[in-house]
Amino acid sequence: MTTGTENRADERTVTCADAVQEALAEAMERDDSVIVLGEDVADLQGGGIRGCTQGLSTRFGDGRVRSTPISEQAIIGAAVGAAIAGMRPVAEIMLMNFITVAMDQIVNHAAKTRYMSGGQASVPLTIRTMTGAGAGTGGQHSDMLEAWLAHVPGLKIAVPSTAADYKALLTACIFDDNPCIFIENTLQLKSKGSLIANEKPLPLGKARIVRSGSDVTLISYGRPMIDAEKVAASLGDQGLSVELIDLRTIVPFDEETILNSVAKTGRAVVLHEAVKRFGVGAEIASRIHEELFADLKKPVLRLGMPYTPVPFSSALEKPILWNADKIEAAIRSLM
Amino acid sequence: MERLNGPDGATLLNIYGKVSLIKQCDERLIRLIRSGRLAAPYYSPRGQEVIPAAISVLLNDDDYVVTIYRGLHDHLAKGVPLKGLLAEYFGRAAGHCKGKGGPMHITHPASGVVMTTGIVGSGIPIANGLGWASQLRGDGRIAVTNFGDGASNIGAFHEGLNLAAVWKLPVIFVCQNNQWAEHTSLAGGTSVTDIANRGAAYDMPSILVDGNDARAMWGAAREAVERARNGGGPTLIEAKTFRFNGHNLGDPAHYIPEEELAAWQLRDPHPALRALLIAEGHATEAEIAAIEESIAAEIEDAVAYAMEQPYPDESEGRLDIYDEEIAI
């Protein structure tokens, strides 16, 4: 996110929502087959509840940018059909909990059509969806459900943590020939970061080493990256060298970068917002144990939400989320 | 003249060729499964064959068809090549889907069959996307999506029809009302007697037609195809028909009252069309018999071909999960 340093000449400061809008506009400009649908995405309906699609219907027409009824199955179904017909639809499911209503289309159709057709049909669609706890939106507007989707072969899943990645990863999803889920964070969409002009395209499946270190590897993605970065910097000042990895893509995840790092440090913490049990962290920890058991100085530690729905009251919500103290304590417990 | 009088003799004969292919293929598959030579889930479309046969003579090769697990009739009517289709039933490498889809997921885009789903109702919203793509490209292609009466009770039907009506999509929703949703009768699970009435809820033109009557079915399809082709938007067709077999092969269908089955068997679409062709002088008994024999030979040839094909290599199972191969 914003570093506080001065921008380069080719650098601009934008919100993550702006970055999404830019990615969509540039993709639509570059390729006529990129089309957008979702609830309230056209300008007449406000260009998306976070403004992520603002201006697109005016610029590209209401044929290619369509507000839909509140019908998640119809939205994803239409995206699947259009993708099979050779378009690159970008469907917005306003909030991630609403994908539960469209899971049949995502799991049985988007994910499996290429395979079940023996490669005759492909589904190059992107589903943008927003979620995240910490804003008091309660049990049905906050869940991070990436582990559900990661369990379905055929889908790709990206979770950005910086404005630059909001743009780059979304662009990569749109032009990927597989169905991709792009998970935006409700709170983060309003926050700012820098974009560099003509940044080169980012492939899916490549993690980013945010900070090199030698004592312990901290792996995370999405909004918890902000605290992870603070902790890594502060521990660095205290002489504890943390290698911080932003996963960026959950499926496929960058095993090579993770394993190289942990082979070097011998210690790892995996941090995510989603419920810890049966989560992405379990898969990553397991892969590290399978490949690097002999090199590990301590078992891999996971940090995630306890096994509970997201509560409404901040008195209940705050304690179940990650924070800098918890991250630091986890890292120190491995030393 | 055709516009006023309905399908001409050549068209009816064309429809019959498809009907005979479907009926004979269905009977052959049932024999193969019952004799233990084919192990596959099978949902017989017997009794419903006129519906796609009459629609498909009005479609172009590149028009889209979406169908369901009970889809053999829809696949054959649209022209999915028989050899690759049967090879897929047998799970062989030469199957259209390389043995990875099977009977419930037949796909053959070159024939326009882009989706066969095993999930009731799910093809309905997908057809909307196909129609949207056609609408954006202005390429005139239309999408036909087939489903049963049971599917008209699932959410996807209602979401799908509403969106198609709002967007005026070139999609034809074909409800093949075979009176039975798995083991439940129409009256036992559906609030309306005529599913065509549900179109009114979406202000969608709807046609109720006897799906066992080739001439009537062709007329209904022509109206819907013209509307879709000319930018007039979607149509719901309810084609009344009957499922002569159980839900799937192996289901003895004891729940279907004998008198109901007997009454519908009197309206079997296959002999009816055959008799009509002869009565109206479109073909002689001998000409029809020759067509049927040639189809029978084609089916035997395809069965032999399918059974001779090798199974896919185990490595095939790891391909087509993604566009690129991802080692996991």
PDB file of C-alpha atoms in Angstrom, chain B residues 12-267:
ATOM      1  CA  LEU B  12     -41.462 -34.382 -42.550  1.00  0.00           C
ATOM      2  CA  LEU B  13     -39.305 -37.120 -43.995  1.00  0.00           C
ATOM      3  CA  ASN B  14     -36.214 -35.352 -42.654  1.00  0.00           C
ATOM      4  CA  ILE B  15     -37.850 -35.209 -39.225  1.00  0.00           C
ATOM      5  CA  TYR B  16     -38.718 -38.896 -39.465  1.00  0.00           C
ATOM      6  CA  GLY B  17     -35.125 -39.804 -40.264  1.00  0.00           C
ATOM      7  CA  LYS B  18     -34.066 -38.168 -36.998  1.00  0.00           C
ATOM      8  CA  VAL B  19     -36.923 -39.788 -35.072  1.00  0.00           C
ATOM      9  CA  SER B  20     -36.028 -43.214 -36.385  1.00  0.00           C
ATOM     10  CA  LEU B  21     -32.335 -42.687 -35.590  1.00  0.00           C
ATOM     11  CA  ILE B  22     -33.204 -41.684 -32.020  1.00  0.00           C
ATOM     12  CA  LYS B  23     -35.621 -44.556 -31.490  1.00  0.00           C
ATOM     13  CA  GLN B  24     -33.313 -47.181 -32.896  1.00  0.00           C
ATOM     14  CA  CYS B  25     -30.294 -45.810 -31.084  1.00  0.00           C
ATOM     15  CA  ASP B  26     -32.233 -45.769 -27.811  1.00  0.00           C
ATOM     16  CA  GLU B  27     -33.293 -49.382 -28.288  1.00  0.00           C
ATOM     17  CA  ARG B  28     -29.755 -50.413 -29.191  1.00  0.00           C
ATOM     18  CA  LEU B  29     -28.259 -48.697 -26.140  1.00  0.00           C
ATOM     19  CA  ILE B  30     -30.790 -50.362 -23.858  1.00  0.00           C
ATOM     20  CA  ARG B  31     -29.869 -53.769 -25.318  1.00  0.00           C
ATOM     21  CA  LEU B  32     -26.175 -53.043 -24.894  1.00  0.00           C
ATOM     22  CA  ILE B  33     -26.645 -52.061 -21.262  1.00  0.00           C
ATOM     23  CA  ARG B  34     -29.026 -54.921 -20.420  1.00  0.00           C
ATOM     24  CA  SER B  35     -26.658 -57.446 -21.988  1.00  0.00           C
ATOM     25  CA  GLY B  36     -23.805 -56.118 -19.882  1.00  0.00           C
ATOM     26  CA  ARG B  37     -21.729 -54.864 -22.798  1.00  0.00           C
ATOM     27  CA  LEU B  38     -22.126 -51.208 -21.893  1.00  0.00           C
ATOM     28  CA  ALA B  39     -21.848 -49.817 -18.369  1.00  0.00           C
ATOM     29  CA  ALA B  40     -23.215 -46.286 -18.355  1.00  0.00           C
ATOM     30  CA  PRO B  41     -25.957 -44.284 -16.692  1.00  0.00           C
ATOM     31  CA  TYR B  42     -28.778 -44.031 -19.203  1.00  0.00           C
ATOM     32  CA  TYR B  43     -31.859 -41.832 -19.293  1.00  0.00           C
ATOM     33  CA  SER B  44     -34.024 -42.915 -22.189  1.00  0.00           C
ATOM     34  CA  PRO B  45     -35.710 -40.169 -24.205  1.00  0.00           C
ATOM     35  CA  ARG B  46     -38.073 -42.659 -25.843  1.00  0.00           C
ATOM     36  CA  GLY B  47     -41.383 -40.971 -26.538  1.00  0.00           C
ATOM     37  CA  GLN B  48     -39.892 -37.476 -26.748  1.00  0.00           C
ATOM     38  CA  GLU B  49     -38.010 -37.808 -30.022  1.00  0.00           C
ATOM     39  CA  VAL B  50     -40.263 -35.706 -32.246  1.00  0.00           C
ATOM     40  CA  ILE B  51     -39.591 -32.565 -30.209  1.00  0.00           C
ATOM     41  CA  PRO B  52     -35.907 -32.013 -31.047  1.00  0.00           C
ATOM     42  CA  ALA B  53     -36.299 -33.618 -34.476  1.00  0.00           C
ATOM     43  CA  ALA B  54     -38.910 -31.051 -35.492  1.00  0.00           C
ATOM     44  CA  ILE B  55     -36.999 -28.131 -33.960  1.00  0.00           C
ATOM     45  CA  SER B  56     -33.620 -29.028 -35.372  1.00  0.00           C
ATOM     46  CA  VAL B  57     -34.709 -29.064 -39.025  1.00  0.00           C
ATOM     47  CA  LEU B  58     -35.259 -25.323 -38.525  1.00  0.00           C
ATOM     48  CA  LEU B  59     -31.839 -24.679 -36.992  1.00  0.00           C
ATOM     49  CA  ASN B  60     -28.497 -23.964 -38.591  1.00  0.00           C
ATOM     50  CA  ASP B  61     -25.448 -26.038 -37.799  1.00  0.00           C
ATOM     51  CA  ASP B  62     -23.985 -23.218 -35.742  1.00  0.00           C
ATOM     52  CA  ASP B  63     -27.103 -22.548 -33.687  1.00  0.00           C
ATOM     53  CA  TYR B  64     -26.558 -23.587 -30.104  1.00  0.00           C
ATOM     54  CA  VAL B  65     -28.250 -26.447 -28.310  1.00  0.00           C
ATOM     55  CA  VAL B  66     -28.054 -26.940 -24.572  1.00  0.00           C
ATOM     56  CA  THR B  67     -29.552 -30.039 -23.077  1.00  0.00           C
ATOM     57  CA  ILE B  68     -29.638 -32.324 -20.075  1.00  0.00           C
ATOM     58  CA  TYR B  69     -28.677 -35.848 -19.043  1.00  0.00           C
ATOM     59  CA  ARG B  70     -31.750 -37.140 -20.863  1.00  0.00           C
ATOM     60  CA  GLY B  71     -30.272 -35.777 -24.055  1.00  0.00           C
ATOM     61  CA  LEU B  72     -29.674 -38.522 -26.619  1.00  0.00           C
ATOM     62  CA  HIS B  73     -32.570 -37.301 -28.758  1.00  0.00           C
ATOM     63  CA  ASP B  74     -31.366 -33.694 -28.596  1.00  0.00           C
ATOM     64  CA  HIS B  75     -27.805 -34.691 -29.504  1.00  0.00           C
ATOM     65  CA  LEU B  76     -28.777 -36.871 -32.454  1.00  0.00           C
ATOM     66  CA  ALA B  77     -31.372 -34.457 -33.775  1.00  0.00           C
ATOM     67  CA  LYS B  78     -28.819 -31.640 -33.860  1.00  0.00           C
ATOM     68  CA  GLY B  79     -26.362 -33.822 -35.726  1.00  0.00           C
ATOM     69  CA  VAL B  80     -23.772 -34.907 -33.166  1.00  0.00           C
ATOM     70  CA  PRO B  81     -21.780 -37.576 -35.073  1.00  0.00           C
ATOM     71  CA  LEU B  82     -22.830 -41.030 -33.944  1.00  0.00           C
ATOM     72  CA  LYS B  83     -19.455 -42.734 -33.771  1.00  0.00           C
ATOM     73  CA  GLY B  84     -17.912 -40.228 -31.387  1.00  0.00           C
ATOM     74  CA  LEU B  85     -21.145 -40.121 -29.406  1.00  0.00           C
ATOM     75  CA  LEU B  86     -21.223 -43.867 -28.835  1.00  0.00           C
ATOM     76  CA  ALA B  87     -17.479 -43.990 -28.209  1.00  0.00           C
ATOM     77  CA  GLU B  88     -18.133 -41.481 -25.426  1.00  0.00           C
ATOM     78  CA  TYR B  89     -20.887 -43.712 -23.987  1.00  0.00           C
ATOM     79  CA  PHE B  90     -18.301 -46.496 -23.910  1.00  0.00           C
ATOM     80  CA  GLY B  91     -15.736 -44.202 -22.232  1.00  0.00           C
ATOM     81  CA  ARG B  92     -13.225 -44.484 -25.050  1.00  0.00           C
ATOM     82  CA  ALA B  93     -10.477 -42.112 -26.163  1.00  0.00           C
ATOM     83  CA  ALA B  94     -12.263 -41.481 -29.455  1.00  0.00           C
ATOM     84  CA  GLY B  95     -15.377 -40.234 -27.661  1.00  0.00           C
ATOM     85  CA  HIS B  96     -16.273 -36.629 -28.356  1.00  0.00           C
ATOM     86  CA  CYS B  97     -15.193 -35.762 -24.811  1.00  0.00           C
ATOM     87  CA  LYS B  98     -12.257 -38.212 -24.735  1.00  0.00           C
ATOM     88  CA  GLY B  99     -14.147 -40.313 -22.209  1.00  0.00           C
ATOM     89  CA  LYS B 100     -14.153 -37.493 -19.656  1.00  0.00           C
ATOM     90  CA  GLY B 101     -17.779 -36.452 -20.023  1.00  0.00           C
ATOM     91  CA  GLY B 102     -19.825 -39.559 -20.639  1.00  0.00           C
ATOM     92  CA  PRO B 103     -23.486 -39.771 -21.667  1.00  0.00           C
ATOM     93  CA  MET B 104     -24.546 -37.004 -19.269  1.00  0.00           C
ATOM     94  CA  HIS B 105     -22.063 -34.440 -20.562  1.00  0.00           C
ATOM     95  CA  ILE B 106     -21.971 -34.853 -24.333  1.00  0.00           C
ATOM     96  CA  THR B 107     -20.408 -31.815 -25.971  1.00  0.00           C
ATOM     97  CA  HIS B 108     -19.842 -31.304 -29.676  1.00  0.00           C
ATOM     98  CA  PRO B 109     -19.487 -27.617 -30.510  1.00  0.00           C
ATOM     99  CA  ALA B 110     -19.163 -28.294 -34.236  1.00  0.00           C
ATOM    100  CA  SER B 111     -22.792 -29.448 -34.148  1.00  0.00           C
ATOM    101  CA  GLY B 112     -23.775 -26.591 -31.867  1.00  0.00           C
ATOM    102  CA  VAL B 113     -24.165 -28.835 -28.820  1.00  0.00           C
ATOM    103  CA  VAL B 114     -22.091 -26.831 -26.374  1.00  0.00           C
ATOM    104  CA  MET B 115     -23.459 -28.067 -23.059  1.00  0.00           C
ATOM    105  CA  THR B 116     -25.135 -31.165 -21.683  1.00  0.00           C
ATOM    106  CA  THR B 117     -25.697 -30.815 -17.979  1.00  0.00           C
ATOM    107  CA  GLY B 118     -26.488 -33.390 -15.341  1.00  0.00           C
ATOM    108  CA  ILE B 119     -27.980 -30.732 -13.092  1.00  0.00           C
ATOM    109  CA  VAL B 120     -31.699 -30.070 -13.491  1.00  0.00           C
ATOM    110  CA  GLY B 121     -32.402 -26.577 -14.825  1.00  0.00           C
ATOM    111  CA  SER B 122     -28.811 -25.385 -15.046  1.00  0.00           C
ATOM    112  CA  GLY B 123     -28.725 -25.173 -18.827  1.00  0.00           C
ATOM    113  CA  ILE B 124     -31.351 -22.443 -18.792  1.00  0.00           C
ATOM    114  CA  PRO B 125     -29.155 -19.557 -17.555  1.00  0.00           C
ATOM    115  CA  ILE B 126     -26.271 -20.795 -19.697  1.00  0.00           C
ATOM    116  CA  ALA B 127     -28.344 -20.497 -22.861  1.00  0.00           C
ATOM    117  CA  ASN B 128     -28.845 -16.835 -21.990  1.00  0.00           C
ATOM    118  CA  GLY B 129     -25.108 -16.258 -22.201  1.00  0.00           C
ATOM    119  CA  LEU B 130     -24.949 -17.937 -25.594  1.00  0.00           C
ATOM    120  CA  GLY B 131     -27.795 -15.701 -26.735  1.00  0.00           C
ATOM    121  CA  TRP B 132     -26.106 -12.619 -25.321  1.00  0.00           C
ATOM    122  CA  ALA B 133     -22.943 -13.398 -27.299  1.00  0.00           C
ATOM    123  CA  SER B 134     -25.015 -13.748 -30.487  1.00  0.00           C
ATOM    124  CA  GLN B 135     -26.818 -10.514 -29.747  1.00  0.00           C
ATOM    125  CA  LEU B 136     -23.531  -8.630 -29.270  1.00  0.00           C
ATOM    126  CA  ARG B 137     -21.956 -10.075 -32.401  1.00  0.00           C
ATOM    127  CA  GLY B 138     -25.103  -9.786 -34.477  1.00  0.00           C
ATOM    128  CA  ASP B 139     -24.279 -13.156 -36.002  1.00  0.00           C
ATOM    129  CA  GLY B 140     -27.868 -14.399 -36.035  1.00  0.00           C
ATOM    130  CA  ARG B 141     -27.125 -17.530 -34.041  1.00  0.00           C
ATOM    131  CA  ILE B 142     -29.854 -18.601 -31.673  1.00  0.00           C
ATOM    132  CA  ALA B 143     -29.786 -20.851 -28.629  1.00  0.00           C
ATOM    133  CA  VAL B 144     -32.222 -23.643 -27.810  1.00  0.00           C
ATOM    134  CA  THR B 145     -32.207 -24.971 -24.268  1.00  0.00           C
ATOM    135  CA  ASN B 146     -34.063 -28.185 -23.431  1.00  0.00           C
ATOM    136  CA  PHE B 147     -35.300 -29.264 -20.032  1.00  0.00           C
ATOM    137  CA  GLY B 148     -38.098 -31.231 -18.428  1.00  0.00           C
ATOM    138  CA  ASP B 149     -41.210 -30.254 -16.526  1.00  0.00           C
ATOM    139  CA  GLY B 150     -39.396 -30.823 -13.243  1.00  0.00           C
ATOM    140  CA  ALA B 151     -36.869 -28.125 -14.143  1.00  0.00           C
ATOM    141  CA  SER B 152     -39.624 -25.531 -14.244  1.00  0.00           C
ATOM    142  CA  ASN B 153     -39.731 -25.741 -10.454  1.00  0.00           C
ATOM    143  CA  ILE B 154     -36.096 -24.860  -9.887  1.00  0.00           C
ATOM    144  CA  GLY B 155     -34.800 -21.342  -9.324  1.00  0.00           C
ATOM    145  CA  ALA B 156     -32.583 -21.341 -12.404  1.00  0.00           C
ATOM    146  CA  PHE B 157     -35.697 -21.568 -14.610  1.00  0.00           C
ATOM    147  CA  HIS B 158     -37.240 -18.474 -13.084  1.00  0.00           C
ATOM    148  CA  GLU B 159     -34.033 -16.433 -12.952  1.00  0.00           C
ATOM    149  CA  GLY B 160     -33.213 -17.498 -16.488  1.00  0.00           C
ATOM    150  CA  LEU B 161     -36.561 -16.720 -18.077  1.00  0.00           C
ATOM    151  CA  ASN B 162     -36.760 -13.360 -16.356  1.00  0.00           C
ATOM    152  CA  LEU B 163     -33.308 -12.298 -17.567  1.00  0.00           C
ATOM    153  CA  ALA B 164     -33.964 -13.539 -21.109  1.00  0.00           C
ATOM    154  CA  ALA B 165     -37.166 -11.511 -21.245  1.00  0.00           C
ATOM    155  CA  VAL B 166     -35.523  -8.375 -19.842  1.00  0.00           C
ATOM    156  CA  TRP B 167     -32.620  -8.621 -22.307  1.00  0.00           C
ATOM    157  CA  LYS B 168     -34.775  -9.875 -25.232  1.00  0.00           C
ATOM    158  CA  LEU B 169     -32.340 -12.683 -25.903  1.00  0.00           C
ATOM    159  CA  PRO B 170     -32.489 -14.983 -28.956  1.00  0.00           C
ATOM    160  CA  VAL B 171     -33.163 -18.042 -26.830  1.00  0.00           C
ATOM    161  CA  ILE B 172     -35.840 -20.718 -27.098  1.00  0.00           C
ATOM    162  CA  PHE B 173     -36.745 -22.441 -23.857  1.00  0.00           C
ATOM    163  CA  VAL B 174     -38.074 -25.890 -24.678  1.00  0.00           C
ATOM    164  CA  CYS B 175     -39.836 -27.606 -21.816  1.00  0.00           C
ATOM    165  CA  GLN B 176     -40.241 -31.235 -22.799  1.00  0.00           C
ATOM    166  CA  ASN B 177     -43.084 -31.965 -20.431  1.00  0.00           C
ATOM    167  CA  ASN B 178     -42.925 -35.747 -20.129  1.00  0.00           C
ATOM    168  CA  GLN B 179     -45.291 -35.678 -17.132  1.00  0.00           C
ATOM    169  CA  TRP B 180     -42.802 -37.161 -14.662  1.00  0.00           C
ATOM    170  CA  ALA B 181     -40.051 -35.438 -12.693  1.00  0.00           C
ATOM    171  CA  GLU B 182     -37.938 -38.407 -11.691  1.00  0.00           C
ATOM    172  CA  HIS B 183     -40.589 -40.400  -9.759  1.00  0.00           C
ATOM    173  CA  THR B 184     -42.992 -37.524  -9.082  1.00  0.00           C
ATOM    174  CA  SER B 185     -45.964 -36.774 -11.290  1.00  0.00           C
ATOM    175  CA  LEU B 186     -46.564 -33.325 -12.725  1.00  0.00           C
ATOM    176  CA  ALA B 187     -49.516 -32.767 -10.392  1.00  0.00           C
ATOM    177  CA  GLY B 188     -47.466 -34.022  -7.459  1.00  0.00           C
ATOM    178  CA  GLY B 189     -44.832 -31.323  -7.717  1.00  0.00           C
ATOM    179  CA  THR B 190     -45.913 -28.547 -10.036  1.00  0.00           C
ATOM    180  CA  SER B 191     -48.485 -25.886  -9.270  1.00  0.00           C
ATOM    181  CA  VAL B 192     -49.644 -25.506 -12.874  1.00  0.00           C
ATOM    182  CA  THR B 193     -50.992 -28.037 -15.351  1.00  0.00           C
ATOM    183  CA  ASP B 194     -49.559 -26.154 -18.296  1.00  0.00           C
ATOM    184  CA  ILE B 195     -45.991 -24.989 -17.839  1.00  0.00           C
ATOM    185  CA  ALA B 196     -46.485 -22.645 -20.794  1.00  0.00           C
ATOM    186  CA  ASN B 197     -48.564 -20.547 -18.399  1.00  0.00           C
ATOM    187  CA  ARG B 198     -45.405 -19.762 -16.470  1.00  0.00           C
ATOM    188  CA  GLY B 199     -44.163 -17.707 -19.418  1.00  0.00           C
ATOM    189  CA  ALA B 200     -46.810 -15.096 -18.599  1.00  0.00           C
ATOM    190  CA  ALA B 201     -45.016 -14.387 -15.329  1.00  0.00           C
ATOM    191  CA  TYR B 202     -42.112 -13.094 -17.427  1.00  0.00           C
ATOM    192  CA  ASP B 203     -44.250 -11.548 -20.156  1.00  0.00           C
ATOM    193  CA  MET B 204     -42.655 -14.062 -22.502  1.00  0.00           C
ATOM    194  CA  PRO B 205     -44.458 -15.390 -25.576  1.00  0.00           C
ATOM    195  CA  SER B 206     -45.323 -18.987 -24.788  1.00  0.00           C
ATOM    196  CA  ILE B 207     -46.560 -21.830 -26.926  1.00  0.00           C
ATOM    197  CA  LEU B 208     -48.316 -24.947 -25.727  1.00  0.00           C
ATOM    198  CA  VAL B 209     -47.936 -27.718 -28.267  1.00  0.00           C
ATOM    199  CA  ASP B 210     -48.406 -31.446 -28.664  1.00  0.00           C
ATOM    200  CA  GLY B 211     -44.800 -32.583 -28.692  1.00  0.00           C
ATOM    201  CA  ASN B 212     -45.774 -35.916 -30.182  1.00  0.00           C
ATOM    202  CA  ASP B 213     -47.233 -34.272 -33.293  1.00  0.00           C
ATOM    203  CA  ALA B 214     -44.445 -33.538 -35.741  1.00  0.00           C
ATOM    204  CA  ARG B 215     -46.434 -31.027 -37.756  1.00  0.00           C
ATOM    205  CA  ALA B 216     -47.602 -29.053 -34.729  1.00  0.00           C
ATOM    206  CA  MET B 217     -44.157 -29.196 -33.160  1.00  0.00           C
ATOM    207  CA  TRP B 218     -42.568 -27.881 -36.329  1.00  0.00           C
ATOM    208  CA  GLY B 219     -45.066 -25.019 -36.435  1.00  0.00           C
ATOM    209  CA  ALA B 220     -44.361 -24.035 -32.835  1.00  0.00           C
ATOM    210  CA  ALA B 221     -40.635 -24.217 -33.394  1.00  0.00           C
ATOM    211  CA  ARG B 222     -40.856 -22.121 -36.547  1.00  0.00           C
ATOM    212  CA  GLU B 223     -42.665 -19.330 -34.712  1.00  0.00           C
ATOM    213  CA  ALA B 224     -40.057 -19.343 -31.940  1.00  0.00           C
ATOM    214  CA  VAL B 225     -37.084 -19.581 -34.303  1.00  0.00           C
ATOM    215  CA  GLU B 226     -38.348 -16.690 -36.409  1.00  0.00           C
ATOM    216  CA  ARG B 227     -38.910 -14.555 -33.335  1.00  0.00           C
ATOM    217  CA  ALA B 228     -35.430 -15.275 -32.016  1.00  0.00           C
ATOM    218  CA  ARG B 229     -33.780 -14.772 -35.395  1.00  0.00           C
ATOM    219  CA  ASN B 230     -35.562 -11.481 -36.012  1.00  0.00           C
ATOM    220  CA  GLY B 231     -34.674  -9.866 -32.712  1.00  0.00           C
ATOM    221  CA  GLY B 232     -38.068 -10.526 -31.151  1.00  0.00           C
ATOM    222  CA  GLY B 233     -36.593 -12.182 -28.092  1.00  0.00           C
ATOM    223  CA  PRO B 234     -37.202 -15.436 -26.295  1.00  0.00           C
ATOM    224  CA  THR B 235     -40.039 -17.934 -26.427  1.00  0.00           C
ATOM    225  CA  LEU B 236     -41.121 -20.606 -23.975  1.00  0.00           C
ATOM    226  CA  ILE B 237     -42.358 -23.745 -25.689  1.00  0.00           C
ATOM    227  CA  GLU B 238     -44.071 -26.388 -23.628  1.00  0.00           C
ATOM    228  CA  ALA B 239     -44.171 -29.597 -25.627  1.00  0.00           C
ATOM    229  CA  LYS B 240     -46.503 -32.149 -24.064  1.00  0.00           C
ATOM    230  CA  THR B 241     -45.090 -35.629 -24.313  1.00  0.00           C
ATOM    231  CA  PHE B 242     -44.487 -38.734 -22.250  1.00  0.00           C
ATOM    232  CA  ARG B 243     -41.534 -40.639 -20.912  1.00  0.00           C
ATOM    233  CA  PHE B 244     -42.129 -44.248 -21.931  1.00  0.00           C
ATOM    234  CA  ASN B 245     -39.354 -45.625 -19.731  1.00  0.00           C
ATOM    235  CA  GLY B 246     -38.350 -45.119 -16.127  1.00  0.00           C
ATOM    236  CA  HIS B 247     -36.338 -42.122 -14.997  1.00  0.00           C
ATOM    237  CA  ASN B 248     -33.147 -44.035 -15.705  1.00  0.00           C
ATOM    238  CA  LEU B 249     -32.540 -47.483 -17.064  1.00  0.00           C
ATOM    239  CA  GLY B 250     -33.170 -49.864 -14.194  1.00  0.00           C
ATOM    240  CA  ASP B 251     -36.054 -47.851 -12.809  1.00  0.00           C
ATOM    241  CA  PRO B 252     -39.141 -50.037 -13.389  1.00  0.00           C
ATOM    242  CA  ALA B 253     -41.376 -46.953 -13.008  1.00  0.00           C
ATOM    243  CA  HIS B 254     -43.993 -48.720 -10.903  1.00  0.00           C
ATOM    244  CA  TYR B 255     -45.218 -45.291  -9.901  1.00  0.00           C
ATOM    245  CA  ILE B 256     -46.619 -44.612 -13.385  1.00  0.00           C
ATOM    246  CA  PRO B 257     -50.249 -45.797 -13.509  1.00  0.00           C
ATOM    247  CA  GLU B 258     -50.732 -48.483 -16.151  1.00  0.00           C
ATOM    248  CA  GLU B 259     -53.697 -46.733 -17.712  1.00  0.00           C
ATOM    249  CA  GLU B 260     -51.725 -43.500 -18.055  1.00  0.00           C
ATOM    250  CA  LEU B 261     -48.875 -45.258 -19.818  1.00  0.00           C
ATOM    251  CA  ALA B 262     -51.306 -47.170 -22.040  1.00  0.00           C
ATOM    252  CA  ALA B 263     -53.111 -43.995 -23.039  1.00  0.00           C
ATOM    253  CA  TRP B 264     -49.850 -42.308 -24.013  1.00  0.00           C
ATOM    254  CA  GLN B 265     -48.610 -45.355 -25.867  1.00  0.00           C
ATOM    255  CA  LEU B 266     -51.558 -44.917 -28.180  1.00  0.00           C
ATOM    256  CA  ARG B 267     -50.024 -41.549 -28.990  1.00  0.00           C
TER     257      ARG B 267
END
